[in-house]
PDB file of C-alpha atoms in Angstrom:
ATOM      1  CA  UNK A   1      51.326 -11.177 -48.886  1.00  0.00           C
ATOM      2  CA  UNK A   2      50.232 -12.588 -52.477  1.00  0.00           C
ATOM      3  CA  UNK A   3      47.043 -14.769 -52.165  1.00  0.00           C
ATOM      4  CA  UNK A   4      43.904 -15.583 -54.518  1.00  0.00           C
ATOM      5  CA  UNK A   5      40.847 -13.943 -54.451  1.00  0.00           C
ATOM      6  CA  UNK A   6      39.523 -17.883 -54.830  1.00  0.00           C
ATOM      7  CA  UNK A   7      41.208 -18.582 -51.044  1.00  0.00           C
ATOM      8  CA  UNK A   8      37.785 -19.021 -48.774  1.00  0.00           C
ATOM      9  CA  UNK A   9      38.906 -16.867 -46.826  1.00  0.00           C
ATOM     10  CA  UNK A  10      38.324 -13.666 -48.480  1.00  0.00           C
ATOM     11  CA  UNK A  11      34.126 -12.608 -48.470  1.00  0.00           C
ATOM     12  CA  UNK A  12      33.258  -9.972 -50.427  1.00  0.00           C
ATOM     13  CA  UNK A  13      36.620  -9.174 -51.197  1.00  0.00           C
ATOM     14  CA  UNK A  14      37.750  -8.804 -47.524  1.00  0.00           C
ATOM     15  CA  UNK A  15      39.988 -11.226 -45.592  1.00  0.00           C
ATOM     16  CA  UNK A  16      38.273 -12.583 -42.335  1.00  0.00           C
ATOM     17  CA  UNK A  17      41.106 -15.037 -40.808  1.00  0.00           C
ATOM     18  CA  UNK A  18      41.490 -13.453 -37.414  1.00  0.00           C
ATOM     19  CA  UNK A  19      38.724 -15.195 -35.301  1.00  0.00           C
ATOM     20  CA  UNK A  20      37.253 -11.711 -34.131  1.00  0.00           C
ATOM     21  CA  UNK A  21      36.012  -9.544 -36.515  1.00  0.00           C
ATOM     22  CA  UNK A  22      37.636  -6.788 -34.486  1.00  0.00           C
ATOM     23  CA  UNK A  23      40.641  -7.984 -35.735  1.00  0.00           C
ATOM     24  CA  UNK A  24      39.601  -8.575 -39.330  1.00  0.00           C
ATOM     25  CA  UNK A  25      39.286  -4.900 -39.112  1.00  0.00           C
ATOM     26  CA  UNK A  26      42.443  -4.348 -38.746  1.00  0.00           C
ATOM     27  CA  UNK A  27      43.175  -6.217 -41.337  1.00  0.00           C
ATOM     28  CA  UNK A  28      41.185  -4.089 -43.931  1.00  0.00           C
ATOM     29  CA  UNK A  29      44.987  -2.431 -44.880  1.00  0.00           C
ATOM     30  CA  UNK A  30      46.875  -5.678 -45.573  1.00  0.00           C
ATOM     31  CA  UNK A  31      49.770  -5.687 -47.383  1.00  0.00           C
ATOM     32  CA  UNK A  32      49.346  -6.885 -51.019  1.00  0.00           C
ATOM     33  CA  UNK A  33      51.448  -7.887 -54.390  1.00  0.00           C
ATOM     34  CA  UNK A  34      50.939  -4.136 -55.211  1.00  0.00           C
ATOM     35  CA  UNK A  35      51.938  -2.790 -51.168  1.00  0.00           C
ATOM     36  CA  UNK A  36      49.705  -2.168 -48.457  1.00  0.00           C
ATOM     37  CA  UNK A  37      45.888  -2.078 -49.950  1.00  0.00           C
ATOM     38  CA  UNK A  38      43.474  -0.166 -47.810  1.00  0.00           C
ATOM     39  CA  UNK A  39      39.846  -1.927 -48.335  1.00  0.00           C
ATOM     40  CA  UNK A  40      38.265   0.404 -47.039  1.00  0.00           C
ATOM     41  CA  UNK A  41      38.602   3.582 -49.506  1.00  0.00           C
ATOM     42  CA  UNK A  42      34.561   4.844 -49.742  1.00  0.00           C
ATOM     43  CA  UNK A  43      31.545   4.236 -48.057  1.00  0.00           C
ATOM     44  CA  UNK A  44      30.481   0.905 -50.175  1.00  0.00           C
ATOM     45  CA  UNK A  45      33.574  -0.499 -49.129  1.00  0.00           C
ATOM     46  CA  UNK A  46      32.514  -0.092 -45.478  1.00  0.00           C
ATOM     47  CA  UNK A  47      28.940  -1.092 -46.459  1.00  0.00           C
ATOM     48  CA  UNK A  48      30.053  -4.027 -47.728  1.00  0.00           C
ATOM     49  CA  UNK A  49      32.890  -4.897 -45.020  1.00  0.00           C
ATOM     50  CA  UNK A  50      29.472  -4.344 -42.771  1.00  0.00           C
ATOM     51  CA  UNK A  51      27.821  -7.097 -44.095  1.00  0.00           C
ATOM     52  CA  UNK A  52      30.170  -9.268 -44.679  1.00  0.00           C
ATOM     53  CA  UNK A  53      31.609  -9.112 -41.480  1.00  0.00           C
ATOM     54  CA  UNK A  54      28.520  -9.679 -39.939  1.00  0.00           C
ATOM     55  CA  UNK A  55      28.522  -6.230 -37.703  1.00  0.00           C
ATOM     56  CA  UNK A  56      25.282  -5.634 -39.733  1.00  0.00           C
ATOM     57  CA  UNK A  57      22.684  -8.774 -40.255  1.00  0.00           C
ATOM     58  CA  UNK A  58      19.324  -7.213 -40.477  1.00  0.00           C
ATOM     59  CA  UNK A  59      17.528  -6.657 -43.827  1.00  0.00           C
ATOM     60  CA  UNK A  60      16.274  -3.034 -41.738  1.00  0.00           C
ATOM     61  CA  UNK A  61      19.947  -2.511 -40.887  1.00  0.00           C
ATOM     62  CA  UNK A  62      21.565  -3.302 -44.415  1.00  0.00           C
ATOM     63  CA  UNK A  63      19.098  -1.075 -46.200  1.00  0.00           C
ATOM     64  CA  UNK A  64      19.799   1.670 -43.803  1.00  0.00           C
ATOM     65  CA  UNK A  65      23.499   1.330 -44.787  1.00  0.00           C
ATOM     66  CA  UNK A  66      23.038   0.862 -48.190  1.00  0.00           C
ATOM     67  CA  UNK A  67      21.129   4.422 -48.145  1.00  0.00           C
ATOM     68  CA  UNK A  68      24.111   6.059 -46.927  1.00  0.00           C
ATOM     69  CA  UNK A  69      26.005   5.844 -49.605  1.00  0.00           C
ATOM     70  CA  UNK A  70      26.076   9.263 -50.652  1.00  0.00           C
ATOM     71  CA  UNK A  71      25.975  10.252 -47.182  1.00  0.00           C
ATOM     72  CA  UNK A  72      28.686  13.017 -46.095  1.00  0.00           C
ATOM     73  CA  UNK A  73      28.116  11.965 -42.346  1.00  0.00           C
ATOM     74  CA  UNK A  74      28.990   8.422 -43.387  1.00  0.00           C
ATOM     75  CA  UNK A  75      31.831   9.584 -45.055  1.00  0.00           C
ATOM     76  CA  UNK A  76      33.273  11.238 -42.188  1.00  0.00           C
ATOM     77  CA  UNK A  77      32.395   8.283 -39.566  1.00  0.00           C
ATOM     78  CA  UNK A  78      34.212   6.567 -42.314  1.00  0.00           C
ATOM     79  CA  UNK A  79      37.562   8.763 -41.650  1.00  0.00           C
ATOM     80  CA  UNK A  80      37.388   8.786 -37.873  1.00  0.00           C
ATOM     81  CA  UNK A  81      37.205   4.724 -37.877  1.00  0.00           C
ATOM     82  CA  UNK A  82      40.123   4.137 -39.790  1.00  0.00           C
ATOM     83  CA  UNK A  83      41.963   6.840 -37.856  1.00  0.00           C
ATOM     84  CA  UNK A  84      40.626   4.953 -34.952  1.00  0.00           C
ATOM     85  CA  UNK A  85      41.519   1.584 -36.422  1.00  0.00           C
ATOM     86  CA  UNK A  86      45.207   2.775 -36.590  1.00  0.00           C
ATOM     87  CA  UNK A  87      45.033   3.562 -32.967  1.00  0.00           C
ATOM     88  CA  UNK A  88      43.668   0.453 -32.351  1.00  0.00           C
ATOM     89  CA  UNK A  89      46.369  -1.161 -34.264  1.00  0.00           C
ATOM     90  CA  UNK A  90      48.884   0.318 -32.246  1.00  0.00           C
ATOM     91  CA  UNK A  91      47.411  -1.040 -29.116  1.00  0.00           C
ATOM     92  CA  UNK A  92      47.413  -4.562 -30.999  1.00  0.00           C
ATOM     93  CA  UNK A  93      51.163  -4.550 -31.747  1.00  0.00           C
ATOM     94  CA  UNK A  94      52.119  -3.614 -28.154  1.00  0.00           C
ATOM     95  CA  UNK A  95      49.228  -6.293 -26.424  1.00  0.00           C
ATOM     96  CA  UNK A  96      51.639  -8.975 -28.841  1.00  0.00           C
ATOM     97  CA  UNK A  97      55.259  -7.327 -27.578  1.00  0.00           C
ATOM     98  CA  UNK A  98      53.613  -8.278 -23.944  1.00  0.00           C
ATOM     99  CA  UNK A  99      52.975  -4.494 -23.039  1.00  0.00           C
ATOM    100  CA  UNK A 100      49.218  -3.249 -22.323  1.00  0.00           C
ATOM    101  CA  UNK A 101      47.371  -0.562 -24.875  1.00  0.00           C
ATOM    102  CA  UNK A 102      48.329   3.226 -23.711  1.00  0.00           C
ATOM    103  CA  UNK A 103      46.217   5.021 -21.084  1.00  0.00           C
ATOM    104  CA  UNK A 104      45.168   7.525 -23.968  1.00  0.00           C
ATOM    105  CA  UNK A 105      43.499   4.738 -25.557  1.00  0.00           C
ATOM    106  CA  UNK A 106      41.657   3.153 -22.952  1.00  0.00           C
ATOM    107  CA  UNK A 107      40.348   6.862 -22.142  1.00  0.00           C
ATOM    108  CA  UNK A 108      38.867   7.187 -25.870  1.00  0.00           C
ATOM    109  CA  UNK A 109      37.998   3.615 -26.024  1.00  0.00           C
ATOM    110  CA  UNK A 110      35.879   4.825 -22.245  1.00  0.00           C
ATOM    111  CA  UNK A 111      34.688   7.920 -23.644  1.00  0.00           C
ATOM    112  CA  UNK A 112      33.265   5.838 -27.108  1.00  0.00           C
ATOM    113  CA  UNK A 113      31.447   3.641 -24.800  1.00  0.00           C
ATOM    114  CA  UNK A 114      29.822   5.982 -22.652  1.00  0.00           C
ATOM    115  CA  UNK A 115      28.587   7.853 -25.591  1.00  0.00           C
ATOM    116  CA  UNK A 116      27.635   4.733 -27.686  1.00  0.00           C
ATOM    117  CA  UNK A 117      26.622   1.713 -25.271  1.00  0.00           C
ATOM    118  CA  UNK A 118      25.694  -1.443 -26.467  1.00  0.00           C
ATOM    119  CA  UNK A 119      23.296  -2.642 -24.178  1.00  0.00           C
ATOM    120  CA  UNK A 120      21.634  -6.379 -23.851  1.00  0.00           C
ATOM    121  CA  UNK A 121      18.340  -7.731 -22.738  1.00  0.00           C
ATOM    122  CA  UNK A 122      17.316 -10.963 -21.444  1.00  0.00           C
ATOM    123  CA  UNK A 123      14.823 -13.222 -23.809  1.00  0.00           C
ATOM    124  CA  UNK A 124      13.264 -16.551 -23.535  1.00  0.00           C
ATOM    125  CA  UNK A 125      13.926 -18.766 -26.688  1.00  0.00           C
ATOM    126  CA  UNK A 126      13.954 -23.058 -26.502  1.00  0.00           C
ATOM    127  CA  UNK A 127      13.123 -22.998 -22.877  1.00  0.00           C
ATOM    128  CA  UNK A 128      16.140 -21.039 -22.171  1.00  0.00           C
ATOM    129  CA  UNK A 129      17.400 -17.432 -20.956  1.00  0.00           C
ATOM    130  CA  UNK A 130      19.794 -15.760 -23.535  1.00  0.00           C
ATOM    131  CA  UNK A 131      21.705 -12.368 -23.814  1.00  0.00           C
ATOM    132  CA  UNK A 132      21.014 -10.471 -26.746  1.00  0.00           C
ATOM    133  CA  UNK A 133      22.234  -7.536 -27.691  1.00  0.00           C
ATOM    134  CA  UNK A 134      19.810  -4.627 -28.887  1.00  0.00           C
ATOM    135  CA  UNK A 135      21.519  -2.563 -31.719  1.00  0.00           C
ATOM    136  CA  UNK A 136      19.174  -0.053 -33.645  1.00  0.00           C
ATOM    137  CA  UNK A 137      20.945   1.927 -36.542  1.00  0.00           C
ATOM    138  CA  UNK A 138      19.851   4.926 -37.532  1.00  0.00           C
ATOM    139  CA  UNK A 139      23.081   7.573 -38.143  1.00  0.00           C
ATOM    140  CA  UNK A 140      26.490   6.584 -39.545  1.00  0.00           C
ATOM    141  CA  UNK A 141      27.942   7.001 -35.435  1.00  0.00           C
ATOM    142  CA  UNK A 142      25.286   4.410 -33.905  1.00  0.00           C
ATOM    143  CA  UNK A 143      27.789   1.792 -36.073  1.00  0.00           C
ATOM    144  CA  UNK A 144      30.542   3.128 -32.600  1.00  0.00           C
ATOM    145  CA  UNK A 145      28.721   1.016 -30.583  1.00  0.00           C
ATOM    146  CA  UNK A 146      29.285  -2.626 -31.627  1.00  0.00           C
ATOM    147  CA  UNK A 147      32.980  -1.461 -32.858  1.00  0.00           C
ATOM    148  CA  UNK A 148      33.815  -0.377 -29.523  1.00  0.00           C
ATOM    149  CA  UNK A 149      32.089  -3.183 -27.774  1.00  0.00           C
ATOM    150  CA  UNK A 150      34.125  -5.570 -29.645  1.00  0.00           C
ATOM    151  CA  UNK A 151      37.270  -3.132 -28.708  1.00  0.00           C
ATOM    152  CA  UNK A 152      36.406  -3.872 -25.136  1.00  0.00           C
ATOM    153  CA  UNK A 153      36.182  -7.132 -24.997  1.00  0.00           C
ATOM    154  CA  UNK A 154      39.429  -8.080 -27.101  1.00  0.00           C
ATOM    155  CA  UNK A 155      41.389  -5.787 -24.641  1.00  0.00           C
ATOM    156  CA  UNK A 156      40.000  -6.925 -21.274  1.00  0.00           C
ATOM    157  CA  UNK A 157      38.412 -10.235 -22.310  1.00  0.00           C
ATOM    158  CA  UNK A 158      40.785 -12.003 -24.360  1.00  0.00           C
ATOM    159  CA  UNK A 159      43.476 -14.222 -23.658  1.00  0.00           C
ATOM    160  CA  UNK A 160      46.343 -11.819 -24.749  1.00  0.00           C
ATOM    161  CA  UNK A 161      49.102 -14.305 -25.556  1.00  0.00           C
ATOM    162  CA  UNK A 162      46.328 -15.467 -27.952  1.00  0.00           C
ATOM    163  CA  UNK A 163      46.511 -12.251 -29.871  1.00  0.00           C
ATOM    164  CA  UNK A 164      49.266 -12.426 -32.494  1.00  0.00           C
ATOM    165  CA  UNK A 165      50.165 -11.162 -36.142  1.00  0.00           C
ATOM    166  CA  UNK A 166      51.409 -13.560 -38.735  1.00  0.00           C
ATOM    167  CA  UNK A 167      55.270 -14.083 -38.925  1.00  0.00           C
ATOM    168  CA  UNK A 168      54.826 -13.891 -42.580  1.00  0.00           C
ATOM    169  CA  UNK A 169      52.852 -11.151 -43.373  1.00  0.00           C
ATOM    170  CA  UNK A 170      51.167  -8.163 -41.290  1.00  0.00           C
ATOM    171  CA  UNK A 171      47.524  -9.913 -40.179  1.00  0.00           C
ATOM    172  CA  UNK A 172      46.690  -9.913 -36.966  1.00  0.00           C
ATOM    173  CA  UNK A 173      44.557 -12.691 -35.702  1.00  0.00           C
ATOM    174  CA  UNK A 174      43.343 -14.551 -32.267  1.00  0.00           C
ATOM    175  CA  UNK A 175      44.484 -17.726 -31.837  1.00  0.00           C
ATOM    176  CA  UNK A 176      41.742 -20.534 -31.304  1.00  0.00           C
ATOM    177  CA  UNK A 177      43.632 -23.930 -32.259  1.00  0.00           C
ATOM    178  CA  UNK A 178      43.929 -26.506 -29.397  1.00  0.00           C
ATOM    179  CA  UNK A 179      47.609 -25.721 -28.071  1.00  0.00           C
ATOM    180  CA  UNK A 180      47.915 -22.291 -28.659  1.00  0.00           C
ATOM    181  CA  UNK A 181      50.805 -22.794 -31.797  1.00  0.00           C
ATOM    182  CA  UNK A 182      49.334 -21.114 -34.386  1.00  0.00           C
ATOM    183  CA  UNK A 183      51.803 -18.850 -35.992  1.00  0.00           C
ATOM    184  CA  UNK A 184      50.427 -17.703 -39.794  1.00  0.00           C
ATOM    185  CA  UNK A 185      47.404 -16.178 -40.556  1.00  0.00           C
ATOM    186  CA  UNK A 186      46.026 -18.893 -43.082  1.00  0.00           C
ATOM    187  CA  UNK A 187      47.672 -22.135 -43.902  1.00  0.00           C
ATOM    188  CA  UNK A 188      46.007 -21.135 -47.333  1.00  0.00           C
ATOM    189  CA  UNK A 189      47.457 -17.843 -47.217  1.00  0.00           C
ATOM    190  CA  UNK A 190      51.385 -17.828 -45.183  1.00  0.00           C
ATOM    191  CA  UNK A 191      50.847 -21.608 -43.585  1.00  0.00           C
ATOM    192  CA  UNK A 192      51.933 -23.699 -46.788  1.00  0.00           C
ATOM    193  CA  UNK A 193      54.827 -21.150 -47.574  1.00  0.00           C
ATOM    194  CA  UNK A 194      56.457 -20.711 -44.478  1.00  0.00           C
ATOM    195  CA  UNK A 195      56.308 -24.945 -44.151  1.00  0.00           C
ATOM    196  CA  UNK A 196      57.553 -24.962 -47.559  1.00  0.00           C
ATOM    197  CA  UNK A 197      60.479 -22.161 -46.298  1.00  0.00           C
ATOM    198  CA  UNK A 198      61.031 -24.208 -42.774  1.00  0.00           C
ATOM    199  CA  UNK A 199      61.465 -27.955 -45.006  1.00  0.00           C
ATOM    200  CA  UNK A 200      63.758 -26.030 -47.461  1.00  0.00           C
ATOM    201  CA  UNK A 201      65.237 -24.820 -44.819  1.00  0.00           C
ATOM    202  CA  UNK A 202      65.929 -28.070 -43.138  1.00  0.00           C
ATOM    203  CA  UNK A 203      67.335 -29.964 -46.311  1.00  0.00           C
ATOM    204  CA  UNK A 204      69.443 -27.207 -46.633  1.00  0.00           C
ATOM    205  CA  UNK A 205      71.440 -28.284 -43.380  1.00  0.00           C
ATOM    206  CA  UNK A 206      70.916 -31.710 -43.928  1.00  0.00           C
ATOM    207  CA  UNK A 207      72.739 -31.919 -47.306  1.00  0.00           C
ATOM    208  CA  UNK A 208      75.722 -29.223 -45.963  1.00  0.00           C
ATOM    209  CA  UNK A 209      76.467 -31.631 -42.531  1.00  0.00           C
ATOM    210  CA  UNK A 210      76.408 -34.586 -44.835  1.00  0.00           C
ATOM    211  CA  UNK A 211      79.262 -33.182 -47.121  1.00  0.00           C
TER     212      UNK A 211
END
């Protein structure tokens, strides 16, 4: 996958196409002009996939992750989510063959959320009730709880046949256009050149019927 740093859709140097930022995690290892990339190689990287991803909006909660930089427990929350993100990769590519994520999974995916809820409370605000969800970070592990909230939901709460990975390029994303069609990651990024391939394509067969 070649694209520009310029394309919109890269923030912070991280490419947020899929719709769920669950997904955009996965797609912290695309696959580059140089090979697959992993964007996530320290803890600034994650810092700054944090914020730009929007799992961490405070000012409170950005300066606690900004003081973590040299943090060894930070660094090793940073192995075990990528080890997890692999897993959860795993359980991505077999929700888009049509199968369901393995029982193993689910059971850590349980476990996480027992040990790191992500509870809501009810406020008033405009004359109306809303759900919000209380998130206080203090250690590197408290960042479990929104990642594995947002691991719940796309398994049990999303539309599965809405869950798909580009046919040009390895990003995964969740389909939110009208009819369901979409088929490439970005029209920036894979759209234009797989049009471009499909038109080619189709003047190809044109010009051989016609001699």
């Amino acid at each position: 996958m070649q694209v520009s740093q310029e394309v919109n859709e890269w923030i912070d140097g991280f490419l947020f196409v899929a719709n769920k930022p669950i997904l955009d995690l996965l797609n912290t290892k695309p696959v580059l002009a140089d090979g697959p990339t992993e964007l996530l190689p320290d803890v600034r990287a994650l810092e700054r996939w944090l914020i730009a991803s929007g799992t961490v909006t405070s000012a409170k909660a950005k300066a606690t992750v900004r003081s973590w930089r040299n943090s060894t427990e930070a660094a090793a929350f940073l192995e075990q989510l990528i080890a997890f993100r692999e897993k959860l990769r795993e359980a991505v590519l077999r929700i888009e063959s049509g199968s369901t994520p393995s029982d193993a999974f689910i059971t850590e995916v349980n476990s996480l959320c027992l040990r790191y809820p992500f509870p809501a409370l009810l406020h008033k605000r405009d004359g109306k009730v809303i759900r919000e969800t209380t998130f206080e970070l203090r250690k590197p592990t408290d960042l479990w709880a929104p990642i594995v909230d947002a691991t719940a939901d796309l398994l049990a709460e999303t539309e599965s046949s809405r869950i798909r990975k580009c046919e040009s390029c390895v990003v995964h994303f969740f389909d939110t256009s009208k009819k369901g069609s979409r088929r490439w990651c970005s029209m920036n990024i894979c759209g234009n050149k797989l049009k471009v391939a499909a038109y080619q394509r189709r003047k190809r067969t044109k010009d051989t019927s016609m001699n």
